[in-house]
Amino acid sequence: QVQLQESGPGLVKPSETLSLTCTVSGGSVSSGSYYWSWIRQPPGRGLEWIGYIYYNGNTDYNPSLKSRVTISVDTSKNQFSLKLSSVTAADAAVFYCARYFRDSYYFDYWGQGTLVTVSS
Amino acid sequence: QSALTQPASVSGSPGQSITISCTGTSSDVGTHNLVSWYRQHPGKAPKLMIYEVSKRPSGVSNRFSGSKSGNTASLTISGLQAEDEADYYCCSYAGSSTWVFGGGTILTVL
């Protein structure tokens, strides 16, 4: 059974960089069948796709966040990571990592989510 | 890239059927048959219920069905059960390797 687990600071100061890591178990980030994604959900609001990465390092990002987002993958640790720079209060959200199945175009496994608050 | 439009809430009684709409544009829902639906219970991660407009993953009840007409996709739940009470989100491929979600719909089982 594939499991994803987010980790990282729950509090980030305005203007700083948010950094999160997703650890994958029961599956491999090196699999060519999947992209590894980040999705966020501000409190009480809907989901927003942030971006995803392929095992070879190819990335795609939400155009509205592209200038501030970097997603990277570490195949040796079976992890992938998110960096979001210059955060503001509007970036506060539950952040989910998820697996995207490229052959059928859906997000099939999700982490439980981690809440990140932006405050000084 | 704007969020897909969903009704804020829908409701139905046990045993009834409800439909949740998801309206996009000709750049996303209207062009690509790559709409998926997710159910999210409070405090939980979303769960895939429908993909590629109308396909059900293994293990998802056949009470859930999906369809699309023009720029609007729909999720229908028949034989409503208490466990169906949750938030539902649609998601569509938006071109250029990007994805867009709907704002979410709260389903209340009366």
Tab-separated table of C-alpha atoms in Angstrom:
chain	number	residue	atom	x	y	z
A	1	GLN	CA	0.000	0.000	0.000
A	2	VAL	CA	1.456	3.335	-1.037
A	3	GLN	CA	1.710	5.923	1.710
A	4	LEU	CA	2.781	9.552	1.566
A	5	GLN	CA	3.717	11.624	4.584
A	6	GLU	CA	4.341	15.361	4.648
A	7	SER	CA	6.806	16.903	7.070
A	8	GLY	CA	8.167	20.363	7.778
A	9	PRO	CA	7.696	23.459	9.919
A	10	GLY	CA	4.141	24.348	10.825
A	11	LEU	CA	4.959	28.019	11.195
A	12	VAL	CA	6.738	30.265	8.721
A	13	LYS	CA	7.390	33.993	8.966
A	14	PRO	CA	6.126	36.380	6.288
A	15	SER	CA	8.596	36.931	3.432
A	16	GLU	CA	10.458	33.718	4.281
A	17	THR	CA	10.531	30.417	2.401
A	18	LEU	CA	8.183	27.555	3.213
A	19	SER	CA	9.859	24.142	2.923
A	20	LEU	CA	8.088	20.798	3.060
A	21	THR	CA	9.120	17.236	2.324
A	22	CYS	CA	7.008	14.266	1.324
A	23	THR	CA	8.277	10.790	2.153
A	24	VAL	CA	6.907	7.964	0.035
A	25	SER	CA	6.634	4.386	1.283
A	26	GLY	CA	5.252	1.308	-0.435
A	27	GLY	CA	6.196	2.747	-3.803
A	28	SER	CA	9.072	4.444	-5.576
A	29	VAL	CA	9.424	8.031	-6.724
A	30	SER	CA	11.605	6.595	-9.484
A	31	SER	CA	8.641	4.907	-11.132
A	32	GLY	CA	8.014	6.244	-14.605
A	33	SER	CA	4.253	5.879	-14.211
A	34	TYR	CA	3.750	8.711	-11.780
A	35	TYR	CA	4.299	12.380	-11.122
A	36	TRP	CA	4.710	13.559	-7.541
A	37	SER	CA	2.532	16.494	-6.661
A	38	TRP	CA	1.854	19.242	-4.168
A	39	ILE	CA	-1.657	20.558	-3.601
A	40	ARG	CA	-2.776	23.063	-0.978
A	41	GLN	CA	-6.030	23.966	0.729
A	42	PRO	CA	-6.391	27.282	2.570
A	43	PRO	CA	-8.550	26.983	5.700
A	44	GLY	CA	-12.215	26.655	4.759
A	45	ARG	CA	-11.469	26.875	1.052
A	46	GLY	CA	-10.949	24.682	-1.980
A	47	LEU	CA	-7.991	22.786	-3.349
A	48	GLU	CA	-5.274	24.387	-5.437
A	49	TRP	CA	-2.758	22.437	-7.519
A	50	ILE	CA	0.749	23.762	-6.914
A	51	GLY	CA	2.817	21.599	-9.206
A	52	TYR	CA	4.468	18.258	-9.706
A	53	ILE	CA	7.746	16.576	-10.525
A	54	TYR	CA	8.764	13.515	-12.502
A	55	TYR	CA	11.509	11.177	-11.308
A	56	ASN	CA	13.945	12.662	-13.818
A	57	GLY	CA	13.466	16.138	-12.362
A	58	ASN	CA	11.063	17.528	-14.946
A	59	THR	CA	8.569	19.865	-13.301
A	60	ASP	CA	5.332	21.678	-14.071
A	61	TYR	CA	3.907	24.440	-11.910
A	62	ASN	CA	0.686	26.365	-11.462
A	63	PRO	CA	1.255	29.556	-13.494
A	64	SER	CA	-0.034	31.689	-10.627
A	65	LEU	CA	2.678	30.348	-8.292
A	66	LYS	CA	5.435	29.520	-10.752
A	67	SER	CA	7.696	32.433	-9.836
A	68	ARG	CA	7.824	31.368	-6.184
A	69	VAL	CA	7.722	27.558	-6.337
A	70	THR	CA	10.437	24.955	-6.592
A	71	ILE	CA	9.742	21.213	-6.414
A	72	SER	CA	12.624	18.792	-6.231
A	73	VAL	CA	13.031	15.016	-5.905
A	74	ASP	CA	15.541	12.883	-4.022
A	75	THR	CA	15.319	9.366	-5.395
A	76	SER	CA	17.909	8.050	-2.920
A	77	LYS	CA	15.632	8.973	-0.015
A	78	ASN	CA	12.378	8.290	-1.887
A	79	GLN	CA	11.284	11.829	-1.133
A	80	PHE	CA	10.223	14.944	-2.933
A	81	SER	CA	10.106	18.486	-1.627
A	82	LEU	CA	8.379	21.823	-1.995
A	83	LYS	CA	9.807	25.298	-1.537
A	84	LEU	CA	7.548	28.345	-1.695
A	85	SER	CA	9.348	31.647	-1.359
A	86	SER	CA	8.245	35.081	-0.142
A	87	VAL	CA	5.236	33.739	1.714
A	88	THR	CA	2.393	35.913	2.958
A	89	ALA	CA	-0.649	35.197	5.093
A	90	ALA	CA	-2.459	34.190	1.907
A	91	ASP	CA	-0.157	31.182	1.607
A	92	ALA	CA	-1.358	29.659	4.884
A	93	ALA	CA	-2.934	26.315	4.099
A	94	VAL	CA	-2.980	22.591	4.583
A	95	PHE	CA	-0.418	21.266	2.153
A	96	TYR	CA	-0.917	17.812	0.658
A	97	CYS	CA	1.505	15.715	-1.290
A	98	ALA	CA	-0.097	13.345	-3.756
A	99	ARG	CA	0.759	10.832	-6.433
A	100	TYR	CA	-0.438	11.584	-9.947
A	101	PHE	CA	-0.987	8.585	-12.215
A	102	ARG	CA	0.051	9.789	-15.657
A	103	ASP	CA	-1.718	7.045	-17.641
A	104	SER	CA	-5.164	7.768	-16.243
A	105	TYR	CA	-4.787	11.391	-15.252
A	106	TYR	CA	-5.710	11.413	-11.602
A	107	PHE	CA	-4.313	11.891	-8.127
A	108	ASP	CA	-4.677	8.496	-6.487
A	109	TYR	CA	-2.745	8.535	-3.224
A	110	TRP	CA	-2.574	11.517	-0.903
A	111	GLY	CA	-0.776	12.315	2.298
A	112	GLN	CA	-2.763	13.324	5.345
A	113	GLY	CA	-1.791	16.943	4.908
A	114	THR	CA	0.194	19.355	7.043
A	115	LEU	CA	-0.995	22.755	8.200
A	116	VAL	CA	1.355	25.655	7.604
A	117	THR	CA	0.644	28.972	9.278
A	118	VAL	CA	2.286	32.226	8.195
A	119	SER	CA	2.869	34.613	11.055
A	120	SER	CA	5.609	36.674	12.620
B	1	GLN	CA	-6.259	29.715	-14.839
B	2	SER	CA	-9.385	30.185	-12.696
B	3	ALA	CA	-10.924	27.655	-10.350
B	4	LEU	CA	-13.758	25.570	-11.737
B	5	THR	CA	-17.204	26.644	-10.542
B	6	GLN	CA	-19.174	24.355	-8.261
B	7	PRO	CA	-22.298	25.042	-6.209
B	8	ALA	CA	-21.390	25.859	-2.625
B	9	SER	CA	-23.769	23.258	-1.250
B	10	VAL	CA	-26.279	20.608	-2.203
B	11	SER	CA	-28.461	18.411	-0.054
B	12	GLY	CA	-30.636	15.362	-0.318
B	13	SER	CA	-32.417	12.784	1.763
B	14	PRO	CA	-31.235	9.208	2.199
B	15	GLY	CA	-32.085	7.147	-0.854
B	16	GLN	CA	-32.426	10.140	-3.144
B	17	SER	CA	-30.095	11.159	-5.967
B	18	ILE	CA	-28.164	14.395	-6.211
B	19	THR	CA	-26.014	15.954	-8.890
B	20	ILE	CA	-23.083	18.312	-8.420
B	21	SER	CA	-22.063	20.445	-11.361
B	22	CYS	CA	-18.576	21.651	-12.235
B	23	THR	CA	-18.325	24.416	-14.804
B	24	GLY	CA	-15.109	25.342	-16.506
B	25	THR	CA	-14.133	26.782	-19.855
B	26	SER	CA	-13.259	25.619	-23.324
B	27	SER	CA	-9.637	25.543	-22.152
B	28	ASP	CA	-10.172	22.900	-19.499
B	29	VAL	CA	-13.409	20.937	-18.987
B	30	GLY	CA	-14.683	21.686	-22.474
B	31	THR	CA	-11.612	20.438	-24.311
B	32	HIS	CA	-10.250	17.608	-22.211
B	33	ASN	CA	-12.042	14.486	-21.036
B	34	LEU	CA	-9.797	14.503	-18.008
B	35	VAL	CA	-12.180	15.482	-15.225
B	36	SER	CA	-11.881	13.731	-11.896
B	37	TRP	CA	-13.891	13.986	-8.698
B	38	TYR	CA	-12.707	13.720	-5.106
B	39	ARG	CA	-14.551	13.267	-1.836
B	40	GLN	CA	-13.153	14.802	1.309
B	41	HIS	CA	-14.420	14.100	4.800
B	42	PRO	CA	-13.579	16.708	7.488
B	43	GLY	CA	-9.948	16.623	8.466
B	44	LYS	CA	-9.153	13.896	5.958
B	45	ALA	CA	-7.305	13.742	2.669
B	46	PRO	CA	-9.336	13.735	-0.548
B	47	LYS	CA	-10.289	10.398	-2.068
B	48	LEU	CA	-10.634	9.741	-5.794
B	49	MET	CA	-14.204	8.861	-6.780
B	50	ILE	CA	-14.339	9.367	-10.575
B	51	TYR	CA	-11.663	9.865	-13.230
B	52	GLU	CA	-11.638	10.603	-16.951
B	53	VAL	CA	-15.155	12.074	-16.607
B	54	SER	CA	-17.010	8.846	-15.935
B	55	LYS	CA	-14.685	6.029	-14.872
B	56	ARG	CA	-14.839	4.595	-11.372
B	57	PRO	CA	-11.722	3.374	-9.592
B	58	SER	CA	-11.795	-0.094	-8.139
B	59	GLY	CA	-13.609	-0.104	-4.816
B	60	VAL	CA	-15.797	2.936	-5.453
B	61	SER	CA	-19.517	2.237	-5.308
B	62	ASN	CA	-21.484	2.210	-8.557
B	63	ARG	CA	-23.782	4.740	-6.898
B	64	PHE	CA	-21.259	7.322	-8.092
B	65	SER	CA	-21.316	8.317	-11.740
B	66	GLY	CA	-19.887	11.127	-13.817
B	67	SER	CA	-20.717	12.841	-17.070
B	68	LYS	CA	-19.853	15.906	-19.111
B	69	SER	CA	-21.626	18.227	-21.497
B	70	GLY	CA	-19.778	21.110	-23.053
B	71	ASN	CA	-17.885	23.035	-20.403
B	72	THR	CA	-19.761	21.427	-17.502
B	73	ALA	CA	-19.017	18.145	-15.804
B	74	SER	CA	-21.351	16.510	-13.318
B	75	LEU	CA	-21.137	14.024	-10.489
B	76	THR	CA	-24.283	12.100	-9.621
B	77	ILE	CA	-24.691	10.149	-6.417
B	78	SER	CA	-27.676	7.828	-6.310
B	79	GLY	CA	-29.159	6.118	-3.277
B	80	LEU	CA	-27.722	8.732	-0.921
B	81	GLN	CA	-26.263	7.383	2.297
B	82	ALA	CA	-25.157	9.144	5.452
B	83	GLU	CA	-21.528	8.330	4.672
B	84	ASP	CA	-21.777	10.378	1.471
B	85	GLU	CA	-21.949	13.570	3.511
B	86	ALA	CA	-18.673	15.300	2.699
B	87	ASP	CA	-17.065	17.947	0.523
B	88	TYR	CA	-16.706	17.132	-3.164
B	89	TYR	CA	-14.176	18.625	-5.557
B	90	CYS	CA	-13.869	18.393	-9.297
B	91	CYS	CA	-10.548	18.666	-11.064
B	92	SER	CA	-9.703	19.137	-14.724
B	93	TYR	CA	-6.636	19.157	-16.900
B	94	ALA	CA	-6.166	22.750	-18.031
B	95	GLY	CA	-3.592	22.332	-20.759
B	96	SER	CA	0.160	22.928	-20.732
B	97	SER	CA	0.626	20.268	-18.056
B	98	THR	CA	-1.415	22.141	-15.471
B	99	TRP	CA	-4.452	21.213	-13.393
B	100	VAL	CA	-7.308	23.176	-11.887
B	101	PHE	CA	-9.701	22.255	-9.093
B	102	GLY	CA	-13.215	23.406	-8.343
B	103	GLY	CA	-14.064	25.438	-5.280
B	104	GLY	CA	-15.783	22.491	-3.649
B	105	THR	CA	-19.360	21.531	-2.808
B	106	ILE	CA	-20.641	20.632	0.633
B	107	LEU	CA	-23.046	17.702	0.416
B	108	THR	CA	-25.497	17.413	3.291
B	109	VAL	CA	-27.539	14.261	3.763
B	110	LEU	CA	-30.736	15.383	5.477
